[in-house]
Short mmCIF file of C-alpha atoms and ligand atoms in Angstrom, two decimals:
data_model
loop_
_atom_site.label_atom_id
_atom_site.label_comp_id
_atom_site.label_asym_id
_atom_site.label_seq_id
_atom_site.Cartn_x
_atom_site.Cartn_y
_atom_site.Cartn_z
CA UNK X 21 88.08 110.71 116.65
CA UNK X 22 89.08 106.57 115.80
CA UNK X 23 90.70 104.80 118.47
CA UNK X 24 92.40 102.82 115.53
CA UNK X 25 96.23 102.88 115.48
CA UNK X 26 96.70 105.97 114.46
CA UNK X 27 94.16 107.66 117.35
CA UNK X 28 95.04 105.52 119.59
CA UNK X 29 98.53 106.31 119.73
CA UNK X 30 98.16 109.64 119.04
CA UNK X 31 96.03 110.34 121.55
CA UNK X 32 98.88 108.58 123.67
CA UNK X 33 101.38 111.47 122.92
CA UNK X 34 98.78 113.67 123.25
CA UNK X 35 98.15 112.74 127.03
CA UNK X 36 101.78 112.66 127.58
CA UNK X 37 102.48 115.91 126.61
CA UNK X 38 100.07 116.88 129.48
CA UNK X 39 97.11 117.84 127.30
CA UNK X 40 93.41 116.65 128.54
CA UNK X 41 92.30 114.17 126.11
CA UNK X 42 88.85 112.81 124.49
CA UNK X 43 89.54 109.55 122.20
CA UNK X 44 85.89 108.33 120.58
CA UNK X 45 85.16 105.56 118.64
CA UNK X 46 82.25 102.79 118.61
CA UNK X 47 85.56 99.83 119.10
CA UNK X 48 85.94 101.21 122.42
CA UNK X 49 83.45 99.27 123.35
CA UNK X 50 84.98 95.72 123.01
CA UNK X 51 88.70 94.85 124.08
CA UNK X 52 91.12 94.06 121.13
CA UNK X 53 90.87 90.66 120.49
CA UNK X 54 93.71 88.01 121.15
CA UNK X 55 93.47 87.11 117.39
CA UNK X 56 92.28 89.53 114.20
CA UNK X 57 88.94 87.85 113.59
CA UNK X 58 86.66 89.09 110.56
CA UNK X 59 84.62 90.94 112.55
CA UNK X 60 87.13 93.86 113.36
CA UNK X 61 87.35 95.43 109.50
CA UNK X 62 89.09 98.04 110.71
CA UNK X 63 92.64 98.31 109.69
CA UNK X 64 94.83 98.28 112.75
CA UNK X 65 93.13 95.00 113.66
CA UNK X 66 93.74 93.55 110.42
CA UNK X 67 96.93 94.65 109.59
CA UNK X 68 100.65 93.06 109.52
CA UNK X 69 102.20 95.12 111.52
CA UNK X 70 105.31 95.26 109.27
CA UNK X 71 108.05 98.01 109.49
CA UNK X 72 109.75 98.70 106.18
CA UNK X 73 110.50 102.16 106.95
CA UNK X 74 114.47 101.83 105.96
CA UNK X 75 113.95 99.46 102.76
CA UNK X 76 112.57 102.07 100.91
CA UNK X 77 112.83 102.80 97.39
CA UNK X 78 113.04 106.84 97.64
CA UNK X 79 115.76 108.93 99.66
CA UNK X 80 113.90 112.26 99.63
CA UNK X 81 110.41 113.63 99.77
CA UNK X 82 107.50 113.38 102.43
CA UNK X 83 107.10 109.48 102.16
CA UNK X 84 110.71 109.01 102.99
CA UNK X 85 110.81 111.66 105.78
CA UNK X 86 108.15 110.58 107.84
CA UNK X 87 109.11 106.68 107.42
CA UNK X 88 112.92 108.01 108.58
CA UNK X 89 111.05 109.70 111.20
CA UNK X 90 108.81 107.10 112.91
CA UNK X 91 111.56 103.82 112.34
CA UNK X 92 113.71 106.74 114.77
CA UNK X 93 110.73 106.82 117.76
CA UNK X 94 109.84 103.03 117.21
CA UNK X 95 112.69 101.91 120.06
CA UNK X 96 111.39 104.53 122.22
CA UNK X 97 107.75 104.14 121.70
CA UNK X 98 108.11 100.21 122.21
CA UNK X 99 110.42 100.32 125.07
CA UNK X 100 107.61 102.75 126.91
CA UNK X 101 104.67 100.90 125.79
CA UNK X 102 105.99 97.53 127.25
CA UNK X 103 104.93 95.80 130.16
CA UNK X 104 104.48 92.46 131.84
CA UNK X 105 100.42 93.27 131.07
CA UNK X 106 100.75 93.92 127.47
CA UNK X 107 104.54 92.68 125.98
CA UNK X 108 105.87 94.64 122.75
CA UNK X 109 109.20 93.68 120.96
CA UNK X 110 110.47 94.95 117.74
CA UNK X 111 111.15 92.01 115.64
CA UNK X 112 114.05 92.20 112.59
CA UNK X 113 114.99 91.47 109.80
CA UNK X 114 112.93 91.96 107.12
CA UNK X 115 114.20 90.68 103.82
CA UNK X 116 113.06 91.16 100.25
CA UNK X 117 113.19 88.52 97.42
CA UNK X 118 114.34 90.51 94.37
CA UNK X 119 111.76 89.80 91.64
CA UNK X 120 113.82 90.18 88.39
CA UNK X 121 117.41 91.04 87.55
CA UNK X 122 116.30 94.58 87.15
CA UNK X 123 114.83 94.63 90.73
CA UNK X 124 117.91 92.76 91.69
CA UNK X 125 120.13 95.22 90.46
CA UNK X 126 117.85 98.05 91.96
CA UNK X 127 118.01 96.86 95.28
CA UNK X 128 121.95 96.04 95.52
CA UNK X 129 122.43 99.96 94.47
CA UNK X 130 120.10 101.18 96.92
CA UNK X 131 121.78 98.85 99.71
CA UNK X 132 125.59 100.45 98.41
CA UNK X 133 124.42 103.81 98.07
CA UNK X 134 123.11 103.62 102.15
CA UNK X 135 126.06 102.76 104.29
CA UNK X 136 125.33 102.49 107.76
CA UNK X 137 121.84 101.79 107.27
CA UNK X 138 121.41 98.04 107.69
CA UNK X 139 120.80 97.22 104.06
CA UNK X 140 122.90 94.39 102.48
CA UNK X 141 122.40 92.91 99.56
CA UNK X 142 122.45 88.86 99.55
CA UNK X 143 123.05 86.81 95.94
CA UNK X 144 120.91 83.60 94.97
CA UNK X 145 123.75 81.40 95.73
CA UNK X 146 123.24 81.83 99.87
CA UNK X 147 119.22 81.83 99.40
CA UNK X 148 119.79 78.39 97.70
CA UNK X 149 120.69 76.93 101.18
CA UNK X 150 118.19 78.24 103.05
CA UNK X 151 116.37 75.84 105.61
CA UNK X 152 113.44 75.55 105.03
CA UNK X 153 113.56 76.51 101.40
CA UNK X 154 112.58 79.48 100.34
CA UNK X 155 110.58 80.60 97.19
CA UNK X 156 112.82 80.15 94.73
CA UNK X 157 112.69 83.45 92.74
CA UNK X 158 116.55 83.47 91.66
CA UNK X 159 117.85 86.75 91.76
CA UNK X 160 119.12 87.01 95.32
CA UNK X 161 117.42 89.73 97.79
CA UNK X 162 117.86 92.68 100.32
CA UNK X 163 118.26 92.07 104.12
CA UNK X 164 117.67 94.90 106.31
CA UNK X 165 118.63 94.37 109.33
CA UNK X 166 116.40 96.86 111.18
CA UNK X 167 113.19 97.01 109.37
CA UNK X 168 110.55 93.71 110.63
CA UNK X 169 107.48 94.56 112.70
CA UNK X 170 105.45 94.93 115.20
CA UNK X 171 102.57 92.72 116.20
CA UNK X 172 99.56 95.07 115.79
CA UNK X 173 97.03 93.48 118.49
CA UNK X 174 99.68 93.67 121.33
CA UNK X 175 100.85 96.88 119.97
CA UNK X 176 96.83 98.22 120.09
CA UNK X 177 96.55 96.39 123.13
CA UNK X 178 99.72 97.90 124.59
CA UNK X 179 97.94 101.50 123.54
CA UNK X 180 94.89 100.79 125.45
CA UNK X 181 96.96 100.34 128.58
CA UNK X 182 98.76 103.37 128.12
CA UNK X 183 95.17 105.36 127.79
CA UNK X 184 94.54 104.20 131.14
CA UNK X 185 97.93 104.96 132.46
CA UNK X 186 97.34 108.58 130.93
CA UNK X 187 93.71 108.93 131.77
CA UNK X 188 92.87 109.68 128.97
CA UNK X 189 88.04 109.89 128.42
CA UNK X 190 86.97 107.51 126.23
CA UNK X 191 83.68 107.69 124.42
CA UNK X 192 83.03 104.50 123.13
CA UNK X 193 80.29 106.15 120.28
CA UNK X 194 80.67 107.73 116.86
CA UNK X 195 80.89 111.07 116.89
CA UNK X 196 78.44 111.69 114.16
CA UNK X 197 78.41 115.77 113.55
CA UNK X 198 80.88 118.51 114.08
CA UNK X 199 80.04 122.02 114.51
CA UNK X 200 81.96 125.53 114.94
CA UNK X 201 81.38 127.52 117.96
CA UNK X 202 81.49 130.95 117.92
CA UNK X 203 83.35 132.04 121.31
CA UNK X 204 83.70 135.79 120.10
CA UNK X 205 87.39 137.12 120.19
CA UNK X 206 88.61 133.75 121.69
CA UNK X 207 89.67 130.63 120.15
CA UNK X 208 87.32 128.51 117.91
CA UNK X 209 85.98 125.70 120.12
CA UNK X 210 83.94 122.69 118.72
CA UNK X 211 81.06 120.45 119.54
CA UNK X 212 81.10 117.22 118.83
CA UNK X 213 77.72 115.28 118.72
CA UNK X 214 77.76 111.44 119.23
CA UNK X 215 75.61 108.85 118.18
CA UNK X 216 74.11 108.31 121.62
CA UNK X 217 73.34 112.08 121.57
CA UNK X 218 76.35 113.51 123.81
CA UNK X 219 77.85 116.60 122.79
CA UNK X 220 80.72 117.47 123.75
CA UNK X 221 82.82 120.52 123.71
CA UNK X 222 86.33 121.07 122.98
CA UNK X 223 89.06 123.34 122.12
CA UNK X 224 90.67 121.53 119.20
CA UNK X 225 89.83 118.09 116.77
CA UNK X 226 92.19 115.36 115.69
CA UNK X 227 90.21 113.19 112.75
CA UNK X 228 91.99 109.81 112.31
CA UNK X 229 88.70 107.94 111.55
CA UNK X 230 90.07 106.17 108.05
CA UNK X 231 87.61 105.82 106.00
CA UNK X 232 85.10 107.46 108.55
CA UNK X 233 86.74 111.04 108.25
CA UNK X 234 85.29 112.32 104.97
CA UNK X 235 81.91 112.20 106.60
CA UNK X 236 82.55 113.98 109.24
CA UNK X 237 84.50 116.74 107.36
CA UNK X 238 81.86 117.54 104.97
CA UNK X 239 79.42 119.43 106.56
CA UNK X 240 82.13 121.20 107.32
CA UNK X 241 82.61 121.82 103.71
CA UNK X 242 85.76 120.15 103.29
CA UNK X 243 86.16 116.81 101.08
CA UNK X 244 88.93 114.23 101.39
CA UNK X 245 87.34 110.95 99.82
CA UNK X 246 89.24 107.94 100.78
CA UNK X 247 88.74 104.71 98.88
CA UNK X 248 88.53 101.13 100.53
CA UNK X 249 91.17 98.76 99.71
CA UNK X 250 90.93 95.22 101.44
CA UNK X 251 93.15 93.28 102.17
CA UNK X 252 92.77 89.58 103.23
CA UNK X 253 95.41 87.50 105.50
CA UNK X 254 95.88 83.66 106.32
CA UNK X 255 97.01 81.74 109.21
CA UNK X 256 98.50 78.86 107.73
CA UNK X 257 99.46 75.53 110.27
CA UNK X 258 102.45 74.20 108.45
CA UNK X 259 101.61 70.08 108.85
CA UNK X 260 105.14 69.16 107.96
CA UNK X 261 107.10 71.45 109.49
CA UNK X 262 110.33 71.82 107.23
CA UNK X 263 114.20 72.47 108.93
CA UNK X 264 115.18 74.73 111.26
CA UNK X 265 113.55 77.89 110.79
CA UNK X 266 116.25 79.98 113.12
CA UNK X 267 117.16 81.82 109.80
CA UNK X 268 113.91 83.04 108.81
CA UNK X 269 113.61 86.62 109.36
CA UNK X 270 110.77 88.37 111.24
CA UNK X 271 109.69 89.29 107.54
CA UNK X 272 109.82 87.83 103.85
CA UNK X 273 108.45 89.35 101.06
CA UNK X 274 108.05 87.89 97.99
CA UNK X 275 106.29 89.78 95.21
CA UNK X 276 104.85 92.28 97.74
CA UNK X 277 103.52 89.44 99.70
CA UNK X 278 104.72 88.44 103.22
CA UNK X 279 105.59 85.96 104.77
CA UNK X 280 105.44 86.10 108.78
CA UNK X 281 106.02 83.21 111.33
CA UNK X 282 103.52 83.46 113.91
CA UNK X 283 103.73 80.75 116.87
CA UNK X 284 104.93 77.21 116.18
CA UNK X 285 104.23 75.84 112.77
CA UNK X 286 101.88 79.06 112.26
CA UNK X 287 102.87 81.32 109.47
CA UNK X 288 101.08 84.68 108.53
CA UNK X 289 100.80 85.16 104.65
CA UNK X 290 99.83 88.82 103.56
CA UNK X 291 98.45 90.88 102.69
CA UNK X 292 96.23 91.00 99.34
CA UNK X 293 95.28 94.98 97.58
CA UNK X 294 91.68 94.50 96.96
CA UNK X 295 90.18 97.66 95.27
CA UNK X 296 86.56 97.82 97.32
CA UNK X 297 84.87 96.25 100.57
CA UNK X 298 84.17 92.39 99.50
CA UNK X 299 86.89 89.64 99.52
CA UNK X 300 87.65 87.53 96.06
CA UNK X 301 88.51 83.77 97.22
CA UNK X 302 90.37 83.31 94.29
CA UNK X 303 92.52 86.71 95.52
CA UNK X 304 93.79 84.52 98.28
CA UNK X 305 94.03 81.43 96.61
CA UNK X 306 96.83 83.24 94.34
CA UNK X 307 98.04 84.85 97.56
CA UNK X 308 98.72 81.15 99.13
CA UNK X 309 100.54 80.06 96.21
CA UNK X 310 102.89 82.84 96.00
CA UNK X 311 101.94 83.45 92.59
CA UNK X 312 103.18 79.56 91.58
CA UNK X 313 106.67 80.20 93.61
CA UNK X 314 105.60 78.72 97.07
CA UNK X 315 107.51 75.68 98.00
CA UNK X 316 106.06 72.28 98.52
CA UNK X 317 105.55 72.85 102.70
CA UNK X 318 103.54 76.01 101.97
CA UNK X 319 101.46 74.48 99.52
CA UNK X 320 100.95 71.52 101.43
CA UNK X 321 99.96 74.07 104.54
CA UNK X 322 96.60 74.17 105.67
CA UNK X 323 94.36 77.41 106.39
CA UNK X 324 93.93 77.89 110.56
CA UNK X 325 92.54 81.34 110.11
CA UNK X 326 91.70 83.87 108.07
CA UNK X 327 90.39 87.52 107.99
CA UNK X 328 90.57 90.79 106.43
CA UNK X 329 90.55 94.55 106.77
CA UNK X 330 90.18 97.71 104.96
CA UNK X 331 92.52 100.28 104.19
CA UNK X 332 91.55 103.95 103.28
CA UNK X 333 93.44 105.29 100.08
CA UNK X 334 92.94 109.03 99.59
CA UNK X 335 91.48 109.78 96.30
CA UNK X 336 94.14 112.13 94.01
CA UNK X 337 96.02 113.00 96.98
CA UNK X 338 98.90 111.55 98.21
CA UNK X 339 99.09 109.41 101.56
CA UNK X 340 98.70 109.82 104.48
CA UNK X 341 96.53 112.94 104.77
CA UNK X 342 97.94 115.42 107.56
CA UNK X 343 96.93 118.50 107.23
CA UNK X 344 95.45 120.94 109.40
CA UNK X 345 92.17 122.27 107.41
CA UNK X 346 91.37 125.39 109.29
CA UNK X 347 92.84 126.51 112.48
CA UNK X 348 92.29 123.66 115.40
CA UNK X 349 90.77 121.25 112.87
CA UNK X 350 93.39 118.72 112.29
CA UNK X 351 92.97 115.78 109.87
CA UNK X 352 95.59 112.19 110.53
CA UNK X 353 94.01 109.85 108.12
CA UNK X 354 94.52 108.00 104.79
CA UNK X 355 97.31 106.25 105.44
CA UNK X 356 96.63 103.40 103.34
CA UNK X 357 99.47 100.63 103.46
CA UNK X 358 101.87 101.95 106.31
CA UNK X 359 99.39 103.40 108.96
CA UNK X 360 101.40 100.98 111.56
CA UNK X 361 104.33 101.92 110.50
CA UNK X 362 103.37 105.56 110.43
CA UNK X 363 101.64 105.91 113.49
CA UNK X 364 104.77 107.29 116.10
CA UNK X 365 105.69 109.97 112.90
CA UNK X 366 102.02 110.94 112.81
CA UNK X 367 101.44 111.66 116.20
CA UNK X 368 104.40 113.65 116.14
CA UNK X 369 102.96 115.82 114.04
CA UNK X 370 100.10 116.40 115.46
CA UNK X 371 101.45 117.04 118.79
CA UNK X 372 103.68 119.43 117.15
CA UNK X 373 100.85 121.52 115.34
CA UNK X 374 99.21 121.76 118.43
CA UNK X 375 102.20 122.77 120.45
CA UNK X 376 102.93 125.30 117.53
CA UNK X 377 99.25 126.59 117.67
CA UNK X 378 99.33 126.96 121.70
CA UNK X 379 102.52 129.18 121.52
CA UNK X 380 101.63 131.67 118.60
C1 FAD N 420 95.19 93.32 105.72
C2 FAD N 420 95.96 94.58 106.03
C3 FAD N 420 97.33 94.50 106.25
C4 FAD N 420 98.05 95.65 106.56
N1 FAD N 420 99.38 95.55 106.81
C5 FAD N 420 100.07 96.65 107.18
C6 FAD N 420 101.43 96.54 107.53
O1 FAD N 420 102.01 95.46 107.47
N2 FAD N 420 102.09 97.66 107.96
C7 FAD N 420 101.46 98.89 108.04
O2 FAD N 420 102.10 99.86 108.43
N3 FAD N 420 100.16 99.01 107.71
C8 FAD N 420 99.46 97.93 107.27
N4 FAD N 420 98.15 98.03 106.92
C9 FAD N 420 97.55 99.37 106.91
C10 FAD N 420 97.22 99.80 108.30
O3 FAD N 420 96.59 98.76 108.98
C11 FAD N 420 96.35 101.05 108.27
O4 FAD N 420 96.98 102.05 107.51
C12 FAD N 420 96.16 101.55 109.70
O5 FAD N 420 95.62 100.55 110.50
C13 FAD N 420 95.26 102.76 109.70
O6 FAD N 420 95.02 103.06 111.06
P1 FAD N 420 93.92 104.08 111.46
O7 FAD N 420 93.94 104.18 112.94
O8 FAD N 420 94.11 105.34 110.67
O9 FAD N 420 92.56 103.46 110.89
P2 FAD N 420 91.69 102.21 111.41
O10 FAD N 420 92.49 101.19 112.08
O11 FAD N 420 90.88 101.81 110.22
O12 FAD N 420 90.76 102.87 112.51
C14 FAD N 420 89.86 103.89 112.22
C15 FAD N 420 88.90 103.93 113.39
O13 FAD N 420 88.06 105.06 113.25
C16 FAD N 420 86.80 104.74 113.78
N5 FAD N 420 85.80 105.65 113.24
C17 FAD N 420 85.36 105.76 111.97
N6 FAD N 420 84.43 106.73 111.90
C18 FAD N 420 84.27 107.24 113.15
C19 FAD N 420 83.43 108.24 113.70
N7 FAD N 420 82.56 108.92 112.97
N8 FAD N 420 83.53 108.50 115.02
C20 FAD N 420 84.43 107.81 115.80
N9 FAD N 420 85.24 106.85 115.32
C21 FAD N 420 85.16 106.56 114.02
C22 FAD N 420 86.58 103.29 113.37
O14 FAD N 420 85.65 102.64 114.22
C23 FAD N 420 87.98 102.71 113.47
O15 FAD N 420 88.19 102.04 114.69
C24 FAD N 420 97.39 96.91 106.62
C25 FAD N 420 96.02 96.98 106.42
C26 FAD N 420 95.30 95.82 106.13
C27 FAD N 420 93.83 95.92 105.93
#
């Protein structure tokens, strides 16, 4: 259930594996859109699409496993998923302006203490020559060399191919009720019940509906509340177009904001953390100036486009939530920030629980 990212490439693996698979969700009904337009407030369509799986903070724990784990199947899944019909590339670096000294000093011990894994740390004096200039934070920042991104729309547009290539049914409804059924000394099967009135019966359920997924586990009797987060984005046409941009990376971040070139003179500038489901202007306005540190060609860039998207934040529990809640009820969802990024790890572990179920 949710043909978002997450579902979407899930169900992907899924298929592969050889399983029979059933993907519902209402989006099915529309192809993804060439551009994220305001419309789609889902977050896949809305998203960034960036990969900072290696320039993490932590070096143990859940977080840092399953971002080790999907930047490790990214190559793969991209060099599978490409095709004349829908192209996919992997695009590096992704650097990050230190903020203060501390976060300065942070970051060149976290890029010494990880040899081998593309992190170097870079003082103010090169950023100073940067053309076109960059915000000018002064305390140097962190290239990695293999974390960047992904652009989400090709990438979900990539998936739909490869749902066709697997065969995979596609419901395009919301399922809107979930029921046990009994099946004696078999296996639990389920019936799912659609909006259009379908039901459908199945042996096992993969939730990755976002902020959808509480609903549907409740009369269940489980809870999971998820809280909306929105972010908003803007397409900015740079009118005078500064230097040469060949050493901007695929990413910058500045203050937890980034900075993506997309198409000539078009830059990408997100993503805001919005608590709740309506947009603040003035949210974006501070967005667009970089918190006072853009340089004069960004401020003197003009909006193109603009949209937003919602994240789901689980409430008191940790993201993402993967979990299997009673035996063939499995629940991919929550995943906040990094459901991009975490999408190849996540359907990993569903395919495993279900590969683990089918053999015990
Ligand atoms: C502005 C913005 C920028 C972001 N940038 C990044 C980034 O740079 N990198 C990153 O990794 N992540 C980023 N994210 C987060 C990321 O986009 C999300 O974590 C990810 O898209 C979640 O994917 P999903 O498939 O779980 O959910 P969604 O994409 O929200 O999809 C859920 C789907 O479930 C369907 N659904 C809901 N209820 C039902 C139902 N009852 N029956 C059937 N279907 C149902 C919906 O129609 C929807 O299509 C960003 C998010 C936003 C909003």
């Amino acid at each position: 259930m949710g043909a978002g990212v997450t579902g979407t490439g899930t169900a992907w693996q899924l298929a592969k594996l050889g399983h029979s698979v059933l993907l519902a969700d209402p989006s099915l009904a529309t192809p993804i859109p060439d551009t994220p337009a305001d419309r789609h407030l889902n977050g896949s369509t809305a998203s960034l699409g960036v990969l900072m799986g290696h320039a993490f903070r932590r070096s143990s724990g859940r977080a840092w496993r399953l971002r080790q784990r999907s930047m490790a199947l990214w190559p793969a899944w991209v060099e599978q998923l490409n095709h004349p019909e829908s192209p996919l590339a992997l695009e590096t670096p992704l650097i990050q302006l230190a903020g203060s000294a501390e976060e300065a000093q942070r970051l060149n011990q976290l890029a010494s203490a990880r040899p081998g894994s593309g992190l170097q740390f870079i003082d103010n004096t090169r950023l100073q020559k940067a053309d076109p200039a960059w915000p000018q934070v002064g305390h140097g920042a962190m290239l990695s060399e293999r974390d960047g991104r992904i652009d989400p729309l090709r990438l979900l547009k990539a998936l739909r191919r490869g749902l066709t290539e697997q065969n995979i049914a596609c419901l395009a409804t919301a399922v809107v009720e979930l029921q046990r059924l009994n099946s004696g000394n078999r296996q639990r099967r389920w019936r799912i019940k659609t909006t259009d009135g379908t039901c459908e019966d199945v042996d096992r359920v993969v939730i990755c509906s976002a902020l959808g997924s509480n609903e549907l586990l409740q009369n269940l009797g489980h809870q999971r509340p998820m809280a909306p987060v929105l972010g908003q984005v803007l397409e900015l046409q740079l009118n005078n177009p500064p230097g040469q941009w060949t050493a901007w990376p695929a990413v910058l971040s500045c203050s937890g904001i980034n900075l993506i070139p997309h198409g000539p003179n078009r830059l990408w500038i997100g993503a805001t953390l919005e608590p709740g489901t309506t947009a603040d202007p003035a949210a974006a306005d501070t967005m667009k100036r970089l918190n006072d540190l853009a340089p004069t060609w960004l401020e003197e860039a003009t909006l193109a486009e603009q949209w937003s998207g919602l994240r789901a934040r689980p409430i008191e529990r940790p993201a993402p939530l993967l979990e299997e809640l009673e035996p063939g009820l499995l629940l991919a969802s929550g995943h906040y920030r990094n459901g991009v990024l975490l999408t190849p790890a996540t359907a990993e572990w569903v395919c495993e629980q279900i590969e683990n179920a089918q053999m015990s």
